[in-house]
């Protein structure tokens, strides 16, 4: 545990950046999630799972791998996948014997669903984020994200 | 409805920025929410509500105002506030007659809770975002957020 007594409060410009990030995230994610629901009847995690599977070799991934990539617990992912299974978007292939747990496989319906959803989703991503930024800002957004993702696990 | 057939796919650098943003958001928000839960037993929306109230005049806001500021529906906010009420963090003051609905008021317990949670939350925000960035990146993050928040509702 860090000695929290010594944590300095955010100064004005850090405060503006942090509040700005929170506002950006809230607005952008709410809009994109709403569009996704209206356009395709999918939730954000539905889209993420379908997208992960459609890009994976053989359109399949281990449940644990999916959970890890989305930073979800296995049990949360398991519940979510069960609901997607009921809608026919994915199926579960038990891999008896190798002990590494179930594989989740994209169905024909799932593939058609993500293929139909993708163009509208891209339009929404453009409308609510990408097309609002200049080329320089797009490059800076990538740089900021890279920096955070690389440094977040570094020992301080 | 835009003519989605004409929406261009994201090019490589837009794709990197979008995926970077998603990864950033997932990592940063998951870490900060986890810290908040471990350190203070609060969820992210709990913290937001307490923080909104502690900064408001008289430590109170209309339910609808709270909902609007967090981009939540009134009914979702109403359910959430009910659970916070059961934990003694807020109370509901009915404003009979003026027709503008209930006011949500921060309790003593709520105030103490946010005051105790804040230093650790700031430490977490530093550890998981702010202190990972250079001054220039902090300025750019603010600029990007401002641009998006300003332009997201502009007619195209």
PDB file of C-alpha atoms in Angstrom, chain B residues 1 6 9 13 26 31 37 41 50 69 71 74-75 89-91 100 125-126 129 134 137 139 147 149:
ATOM      1  CA  UNK B   1     -29.941   7.217 -41.176  1.00  0.00           C
ATOM      2  CA  UNK B   6     -20.528   4.661 -48.054  1.00  0.00           C
ATOM      3  CA  UNK B   9     -13.535   1.418 -42.972  1.00  0.00           C
ATOM      4  CA  UNK B  13      -3.761   4.629 -38.155  1.00  0.00           C
ATOM      5  CA  UNK B  26     -10.592  -0.951 -20.441  1.00  0.00           C
ATOM      6  CA  UNK B  31      -7.905  -0.759 -12.442  1.00  0.00           C
ATOM      7  CA  UNK B  37     -13.822  -1.175  -4.442  1.00  0.00           C
ATOM      8  CA  UNK B  41     -16.027  -0.368  -0.847  1.00  0.00           C
ATOM      9  CA  UNK B  50     -21.054  11.216  -3.873  1.00  0.00           C
ATOM     10  CA  UNK B  69     -24.951  14.604 -15.607  1.00  0.00           C
ATOM     11  CA  UNK B  71     -26.036  10.227 -18.866  1.00  0.00           C
ATOM     12  CA  UNK B  74     -33.964   8.613 -14.395  1.00  0.00           C
ATOM     13  CA  UNK B  75     -35.130   5.127 -13.497  1.00  0.00           C
ATOM     14  CA  UNK B  89     -24.801   7.495   2.071  1.00  0.00           C
ATOM     15  CA  UNK B  90     -27.577   9.752   0.778  1.00  0.00           C
ATOM     16  CA  UNK B  91     -31.124  10.628   1.710  1.00  0.00           C
ATOM     17  CA  UNK B 100     -39.604  19.037 -10.045  1.00  0.00           C
ATOM     18  CA  UNK B 125      -5.921   7.938 -10.769  1.00  0.00           C
ATOM     19  CA  UNK B 126      -2.273   9.013 -10.644  1.00  0.00           C
ATOM     20  CA  UNK B 129      -3.271   7.298 -15.757  1.00  0.00           C
ATOM     21  CA  UNK B 134       4.220  13.412 -19.887  1.00  0.00           C
ATOM     22  CA  UNK B 137       0.460  14.133 -23.249  1.00  0.00           C
ATOM     23  CA  UNK B 139      -2.247  18.657 -22.340  1.00  0.00           C
ATOM     24  CA  UNK B 147     -12.637  18.604 -28.990  1.00  0.00           C
ATOM     25  CA  UNK B 149     -17.138  16.893 -26.131  1.00  0.00           C
TER      26      UNK B 149
END
